[in-house]
Backbone as a ProteinNet text record, in pm:
[ID]
protein_1_A
[PRIMARY]
XXXXXXXXXXXXXXXXXXXXXXXXXXXXXXXXXXXXXXXXXXXXXXXXXXXXXXXXXXXXXXXXXXXXXXXXXXXXXXXXXXXXXXXXXXXXXXXXXXXXXXXXXXXXXXXXXXXXXXXXXXXXXXXXXXXXXXXXXXXXXXXXXXXXXXXXXXXXXXXXXXXXXXXXXXXXXX
[TERTIARY]
-3014.8	-2947.6	-2803.8	-2749	-2618.2	-2625.4	-2707.3	-2740.5	-2726.9	-2801.6	-2740.6	-2648.1	-2532	-2439	-2320.9	-2330.4	-2236.4	-2183	-2260.8	-2197.5	-2085	-2131.3	-2025.2	-1906.8	-1926.2	-1817.6	-1717.2	-1806.5	-1700.6	-1649	-1693.5	-1639.2	-1503.6	-1515.2	-1423.2	-1299.9	-1334.7	-1241.9	-1169.4	-1241	-1177.7	-1104.3	-1101.3	-1029.2	-894.4	-896.3	-757.7	-701	-755.6	-715.1	-625.7	-664.1	-613.4	-497.9	-480.2	-362.7	-268.4	-242.6	-154.2	-46.5	84.9	185.5	281.4	308.7	392.8	318.7	181.6	92	34.1	125.8	97.5	-3.7	-72.1	-134	-41.2	-58.1	39.8	-43.8	20.6	-42.6	-69.2	-178.8	-233.1	-133.4	-92.3	28.3	-37.9	31.6	-11.3	-1.6	-35.3	-47.1	-205.2	-289.5	-445.3	-484.5	-395.3	-385.2	-376.9	-387.4	-342.2	-344.1	-227.3	-231.1	-225.9	-315.4	-296.9	-364.7	-284.7	-328.1	-357.1	-254.5	-234.7	-162	-184	-123.9	46.1	118.9	252.7	352.3	461.1	561	558.7	537.2	605.9	429.5	316.6	203.1	104.7	162.9	70.9	40.6	123.7	117.7	180.7	161.5	192.1	36.5	36.2	-73.9	-26.4	-78.2	-89.3	68.1	170.7	276.3	297.3	338.7	311.5	367.3	344.4	396.1	392.6	525.3	520.5	397	360.4	309.1	363.7	391.3	485.5	351.5	416.8	340	393.7	283.1	333	230.8	294.1	224.3	91.6	66.6	-79.1	-195.4	-169.2	-268.5	-294.1	-199.2	-218.6	-298.4	-269.2	-330.9	-451.6	-484.6	-580.3	-691.6	-662.2	-718	-761.7	-646.2	-719.2	-809.9	-808.9	-930.8	-1035.1	-1045.9	-1183.8	-1250.3	-1103.8	-1175.3	-1224.4	-1168.2	-1217.2	-1374.1	-1377	-1500.8	-1653.1	-1556.3	-1666	-1698.8	-1601	-1645.6	-1749.4	-1747.2	-1861.2	-2001.7	-1997.8	-2107.3	-2160.8	-2099.6	-2122.5	-2170.1	-2103.8	-2137.4	-2289.2	-2290.5	-2433	-2553.9	-2519.1	-2608.1	-2634.8	-2601.9	-2598.8	-2534.7	-2433	-2381.7	-2201.7	-2158.1	-2065.5	-1972	-1810.6	-1763.6	-1657.9	-1661.1	-1589.3	-1451.2	-1364.5	-1259.1	-1166	-1204.9	-1131.9	-965.2	-989.3	-843	-730.4	-783.3	-727.7	-666.5	-765.4	-770.7	-633.9	-666	-555.5	-406.2	-391.1	-278.6	-222.4	-283.5	-270.8	-195.6	-247.5	-217.1	-65.8	-56.9	67.2	153.2	145	262.1	260.5	159	179.8	274.1	226.4	332.4	457.3	475.2	646.3	698.9	643.2	702.6	734.9	637.9	623.3	675.6	680.9	683.7	829.6	873.6	1033.4	1097.5	1248.3	1299.2	1265	1218.4	1149.3	1018.8	944.4	835.6	714.9	759	695.9	626.9	567.7	511.1	610.2	696	720.2	634.6	712.2	529.6	603.2	746.5	765.2	867.1	852.3	898	1028.9	1078.5	1228.1	1265.3	1179.8	1227.5	1197.8	1261.2	1281.5	1172.9	1111.8	1006.9	894.9	835.1	774.4	635.8	546.7	446.4	320.3	277.4	178.2	53.7	26.3	-114	-77.5	41.2	31	33.8	77	85.9	-63.8	-134.1	-265.4	-318.5	-324.4	-401.4	-367.5	-255.9	-193.6	-289.2	-299	-343.7	-548.9	-566.1	-720	-758.5	-664.6	-689.1	-698.1	-648.4	-681.5	-561.1	-460.1	-365.3	-270.1	-280.6	-144.3	-212.8	-130.1	-174.5	-171.4	-200.9	-212.1	-114.9	34.3	154.3	191.2	194.9	207.3	144.7	23.3	-54.8	-35.4	11.3	24.6	179.5	236.5	371.7	383.9	278.4	302.9	237.4	126.2	24.6	150.5	233.1	337.6	428.2	427.8	546.5	451.9	323.8	236.3	227.1	187.9	184.8	320.2	402.8	517.8	575.1	515.1	572.9	706.1	748	846.9	811.3	686.5	679.7	624.7	648.8	614.7	426.3	386.4	287.4	195.2	85.6	-31.4	-115.8	-222.5	-205.4	-377.6	-450.2	-585.5	-677.5	-675.5	-797	-770.3	-622.9	-630.1	-589.4	-608.2	-599.8	-717.9	-822.5	-949.2	-859	-799.1	-735.3	-629.6	-592.3	-497.6	-589.6	-658.4	-768.1	-776.6	-880.1	-921.5	-868.3	-726.8	-642.6	-547.5	-575.5	-531.1	-665	-736.2	-908.1	-889.3	-877.4	-870.8	-802.9	-641.4	-551.7	-601.9	-611.8	-625.1	-714.9	-858.1	-912.4	-898.4	-841.1	-820.2	-678.4	-584.1	-473.5	-425.1	-477.3	-466.4	-573.3	-688	-787.8	-718.8	-639.5	-572.5	-500.2	-483.3	-346.5	-461.5	-558	-639	-721.6	-774.1	-838.9	-731.9	-624.8	-540.6	-561
-531.9	-655.8	-605.8	-521	-457.9	-383.7	-370.9	-290.3	-416.3	-496.6	-611.6	-701.4	-689.7	-780.5	-653.6	-553.6	-458.6	-484.9	-502.9	-519.3	-643.1	-742.5	-852.8	-790	-730.3	-675.2	-609.8	-534.1	-430.7	-535	-658.8	-715.5	-778.8	-838.1	-901.6	-809.2	-685.4	-560.1	-539.4	-528	-501.1	-626.4	-719.2	-839.4	-874	-797.9	-821.7	-695.1	-558.2	-445	-489	-552.5	-580.8	-641.8	-701.2	-816	-683.2	-589.7	-478.7	-500.8	-487	-424	-325.6	-218.1	-101	-62.8	-39.8	-2.1	-74	-239.2	-336.4	-451.3	-514.3	-620.7	-769.8	-819.5	-919	-1059.3	-1185.8	-1290.5	-1325.5	-1441	-1488.6	-1562.4	-1557.7	-1651.4	-1776.6	-1860.5	-1978.4	-2115.1	-2214.6	-2344.9	-2401.8	-2316	-2309.7	-2241.4	-2134.3	-2050.2	-2106	-2115.9	-2146.1	-2014.9	-1941.7	-1829.8	-1841.9	-1893.2	-1954.4	-1879.3	-1886.6	-1778.7	-1869.5	-1952.4	-2012.3	-2132.6	-2214	-2342.7	-2349	-2266.1	-2217.7	-2183.7	-2260.7	-2219.1	-2083	-2050	-1913.3	-1870	-1901.7	-1850.2	-1978.3	-2086.3	-2181.6	-2198.8	-2122.2	-2109.8	-2244.3	-2257.2	-2376.6	-2440.9	-2534.3	-2625.7	-2705.1	-2636.6	-2746.8	-2694.1	-2589.4	-2498.3	-2388.6	-2346.5	-2202.8	-2104.1	-2004.8	-1897.3	-1762.6	-1719	-1588.4	-1452.9	-1372.6	-1277.6	-1183.9	-1219	-1121	-1064.9	-929.8	-851.9	-944.9	-946.8	-978	-888.1	-894	-820.8	-868.6	-1003.9	-1030	-995.6	-1009.6	-1000.3	-844.8	-757.1	-627.1	-549.5	-596.9	-528.3	-613.1	-696.6	-809.6	-720.1	-685.1	-589.3	-493.3	-417.4	-263.8	-302.7	-428.9	-406.6	-429.5	-528.2	-542.2	-451.1	-322.3	-177.1	-94.4	-145.8	-50.7	-69.6	-203.5	-250.3	-264.8	-308.5	-247.2	-62.3	43.4	125.8	156.8	97.5	116.2	80.1	-44	-86.6	9.5	63.9	193.2	267.5	361.4	469.6	400.4	310.7	296.3	265.5	213	206.1	343.6	453.7	589	600.7	531.4	553.8	602.3	630.6	663.6	547.6	547	464.2	492.7	355.6	412	398.3	346.7	304.9	384.8	478.6	625.8	643.6	670.1	692.3	571.9	442.3	316.6	277.1	299.1	249.3	347.7	481.2	566.2	530.1	493.9	461.4	366.7	232.8	122.1	112.6	227.9	186.7	280.7	379.3	457.5	327.8	276.7	157.9	46	3.6	-102.5	-67.5	48.4	116.7	129.3	180.3	188.7	94	-25.1	-145.2	-273	-269.9	-361.3	-337.8	-195.2	-147.9	-167.6	-242.6	-237.8	-122.7	-117.7	-38.7	-85.5	-162.9	-165.9	-129.6	-104.4	-75.7	-148.7	-303.1	-397.7	-451.3	-543	-536.9	-680.6	-672.3	-759.4	-875.4	-952.6	-1039.7	-999.1	-972.9	-939.5	-828.6	-746.9	-607.9	-605	-507.9	-526.1	-642.8	-726.8	-874	-856.9	-954.1	-978.4	-1060.4	-1173	-1250.1	-1155.9	-1156.2	-1101	-1176.2	-1190.5	-1276.9	-1188.6	-1245.3	-1215.5	-1169.3	-1251.5	-1237.9	-1125.2	-1093.3	-958	-854.3	-838.7	-705.6	-689.6	-806	-800.5	-745	-783.9	-723	-547	-550.1	-384.6	-312.3	-368.4	-289.8	-276.1	-414.4	-381.6	-280.6	-262.3	-246.5	-56.7	9.8	155.6	238.9	148.5	243.6	315.3	231.5	316.6	368.4	471.1	565.4	477.7	556	510.9	440	536.2	483.1	358.1	355	233.2	123.1	148	3.7	-32.2	57.7	45.3	-31.4	-8.4	-51.4	-193.9	-198.1	-335.8	-451.7	-422	-485	-549.5	-426.5	-488	-581.7	-619.2	-697	-820.5	-820.9	-938.8	-1009.9	-923.4	-983.1	-1014.7	-1005.8	-1028.5	-1130.6	-1176.2	-1314.6	-1307.4	-1174.8	-1137.2	-1175.1	-1175.9	-1216.7	-1369.6	-1410.9	-1558.4	-1560.5	-1673.8	-1701.6	-1764.6	-1739.2	-1828.3	-1934	-1985.6	-2085.2	-2080.8	-2160	-2111.3	-2034	-2059.5	-2028.6	-1888.1	-1834.9	-1711.3	-1633.4	-1671.3	-1585	-1470.1	-1510.4	-1425.6	-1279	-1262.9	-1136.7	-1094.8	-1189.9	-1094.6	-1082.5	-1148.2	-1077	-977.9	-973.2	-849	-713.6	-741.7	-618.3	-571.9	-672.6	-625.6	-563.2	-619.9	-537	-413.3	-413	-250.4	-161.5	-207.2	-97.1	-59.7	-174.3	-195.3	-271.1	-309.6	-424.1	-409.4	-334.5	-335.3	-386.4	-376.7	-363	-544.7	-563.2	-708.2	-829.9	-767.7	-885.2	-993.1	-1007.1	-1089.9	-1200.5	-1149.5	-1223.7	-1306.3	-1203.3	-1305	-1358.9	-1382.3	-1494	-1621.2	-1584.8	-1684.9	-1819.8
-576.2	-574.1	-535.4	-582.2	-553.3	-409.1	-380.5	-262.9	-129.1	-176.6	-90.9	-56.9	-190.1	-157	-116.8	-112	-100.7	57.8	148.6	255.4	300.6	173.7	205.6	106.4	30	-35.9	33.8	119.9	211	292.7	327.3	416	378.4	254.8	165.7	158.4	121.1	109.7	231.9	343.3	453.7	534.9	509.7	516.1	432.3	330.6	256.4	276.2	339.1	385.2	521.8	593.1	729.8	697.5	595.1	555.4	522.6	492.8	436.4	523.4	483.3	526.9	440.3	512.9	426.7	292.1	297.5	206.5	58.1	123.8	3.4	61.3	-25.9	41.7	33.1	131.2	160.2	125.8	53.9	85.8	227.8	220.6	348.4	435.5	526.6	603.5	644.1	685.2	793.5	661.4	710.9	629.6	578.2	706.9	605.9	536	461.6	354	242.8	112	-39	-92.7	-147.7	-197.8	-351.6	-393.4	-561.6	-683.3	-744.1	-854	-1002.2	-987	-1179.4	-1130.8	-1224.4	-1245.1	-1335	-1254.9	-1344.2	-1208.5	-1259	-1123.3	-1083.4	-957.2	-893.1	-827.3	-925.9	-874.6	-821.3	-823.2	-776.3	-605.9	-536	-398.6	-352.3	-181.6	-123.7	-55.9	-74.5	-9.3	114.9	239.9	374.8	367.5	372.6	406.8	406.6	525.2	583.9	486.7	475	336.2	433.8	426.5	485	446.1	493.8	457.9	371.5	260	202.7	80.1	48.2	-92.6	-224.3	-333.1	-441.5	-569.7	-681.2	-795.5	-819.9	-794.2	-862.2	-713.8	-603	-516.5	-530.8	-527	-544.1	-663.8	-757.3	-883.3	-883.3	-843.2	-859	-735.3	-626.5	-512.6	-576.7	-696.5	-731.5	-833.4	-926.4	-970.8	-884.7	-789.4	-716	-666.3	-622.4	-573.1	-693.3	-811	-926.6	-945.4	-932.1	-980.2	-880.2	-701.1	-674.5	-653.8	-678.9	-654.2	-780.3	-886.7	-1008	-973.4	-860.4	-793.9	-669.5	-591.7	-488	-575.6	-672.1	-766.8	-810	-884.8	-948.5	-840.5	-765.9	-634.2	-590.3	-641.8	-579.9	-430	-389.6	-233.2	-268.2	-151.7	-155.3	-153.2	-242.7	-219.4	-111.2	-45.7	113	88.6	3.6	-0.8	-95.7	-115.1	-207.9	-184.1	-29	-13.5	0.4	47	37.2	-84.6	-226.7	-365	-429.7	-381.6	-429.9	-353.1	-249.7	-199.5	-216.7	-251.5	-297.9	-435.3	-499.5	-643.2	-667.5	-585.9	-529.6	-498.1	-427.5	-357.1	-453.3	-509.1	-605	-728.3	-761.8	-887.2	-888.4	-731.3	-689	-668.8	-614.1	-555.1	-694.1	-787.3	-842.5	-1019.3	-1009.9	-1170.9	-1170.8	-1310.5	-1324.3	-1368.2	-1370.5	-1511.8	-1658.6	-1640.6	-1790	-1847	-1734.2	-1738	-1741.1	-1654	-1665	-1545.5	-1490	-1359	-1307.2	-1206.8	-1133.6	-1058.7	-1013	-937.6	-767.9	-753.9	-622.5	-618.8	-500.1	-492	-509.8	-597.2	-644.7	-748.3	-768.1	-854.4	-1020.7	-1059.2	-1178.2	-1278.6	-1197.4	-1261	-1284.9	-1421.9	-1480.5	-1542.5	-1492.1	-1560.1	-1629.3	-1738.8	-1813.9	-1721	-1648.2	-1535.2	-1482.7	-1403.5	-1300.4	-1394.9	-1532.6	-1590.7	-1648.4	-1712.6	-1741.9	-1612.1	-1515.5	-1391.6	-1374.8	-1410.5	-1399.4	-1464.2	-1595.8	-1719.1	-1666.4	-1569	-1586.5	-1434.5	-1365	-1239.4	-1207.2	-1333.8	-1379.6	-1289.8	-1238.8	-1169.7	-1247.9	-1421.7	-1497.4	-1600.5	-1621.6	-1765.1	-1875.8	-1991.3	-2133.1	-2177.1	-2141.9	-2179.5	-2143.2	-2001.7	-1938.8	-2020.3	-2012.1	-2048.2	-2181.6	-2278.8	-2409.7	-2412	-2358.3	-2343.8	-2263.4	-2156.9	-2090.8	-2237.4	-2274.4	-2362.2	-2492.9	-2533.8	-2658.3	-2603.2	-2450.4	-2378.7	-2380.2	-2321	-2318.1	-2467.6	-2566.2	-2711.8	-2780.3	-2728.7	-2773.2	-2756.4	-2597.2	-2540.4	-2447.8	-2418.2	-2367.6	-2176.6	-2163.7	-1994.6	-1997.8	-1862	-1833.9	-1888.6	-1917.3	-1979.8	-1863.2	-1897.3	-1793.7	-1853.6	-1775.3	-1824.5	-1895.1	-1979.7	-2052.9	-1976.3	-1811.4	-1749.4	-1678.3	-1721.9	-1641.4	-1771.3	-1899.4	-2015.2	-2046	-1973.8	-1987.1	-1947.4	-1834.8	-1769.4	-1902.1	-1960.4	-2052.9	-2189.3	-2235.6	-2344.4	-2299	-2176	-2126.5	-2136.3	-2092.6	-2100.2	-2238.2	-2301.5	-2462.2	-2535	-2495.9	-2551.9	-2496.5	-2394.1	-2307.9	-2372	-2430.2	-2472.8	-2608	-2709.8	-2839.2	-2904.8	-2900.9	-2959	-3105.8	-3151.4	-3311.6	-3324.8	-3269.7	-3271.4	-3246.8	-3138.8	-3060	-3099.7	-3170.6	-3156.1	-3259	-3382.7	-3437.5	-3337.2	-3233.1	-3097.5	-3055.6	-2992.7	-2897	-2988.7	-3128.9	-3173.8	-3227.3	-3188.1	-3294.5	-3194.1
[MASK]
++++++++++++++++++++++++++++++++++++++++++++++++++++++++++++++++++++++++++++++++++++++++++++++++++++++++++++++++++++++++++++++++++++++++++++++++++++++++++++++++++++++++++++++

């Protein structure tokens, strides 16, 4: 089954990589695209209004997560992963562009608006070291970052479980 879907996975990854500027994935421009992530201010995108093709933390760390998962699929199918160089370059660019001086992920390049969703995606993406992941998990659990709706909390819970299932178990089950 995986071998059957990999050509479509590759096409999707190629499509996002084509929308890259200065090493970062950008939101899709034009009024025909809705760059929606969550029903919270700043992540809801604009519907039927043009958006600029700017990079943001959500799409970049979500892309890194997609690359990580697709790499597992390729390797599981006994195939070489065709995006190793692109994944490494994107991880480097995303960390340099979105990690703030406080060690959390900003939604915009050099910005100050930090969503729990972006930070959870960064943890799940495989781009961070253990210390960075632990620091971000603490910020998520403390409520220091802008929260998400219930539909996106799955990413937050998965990220916290990845960092320490024992430590964040009560937070997740609360």
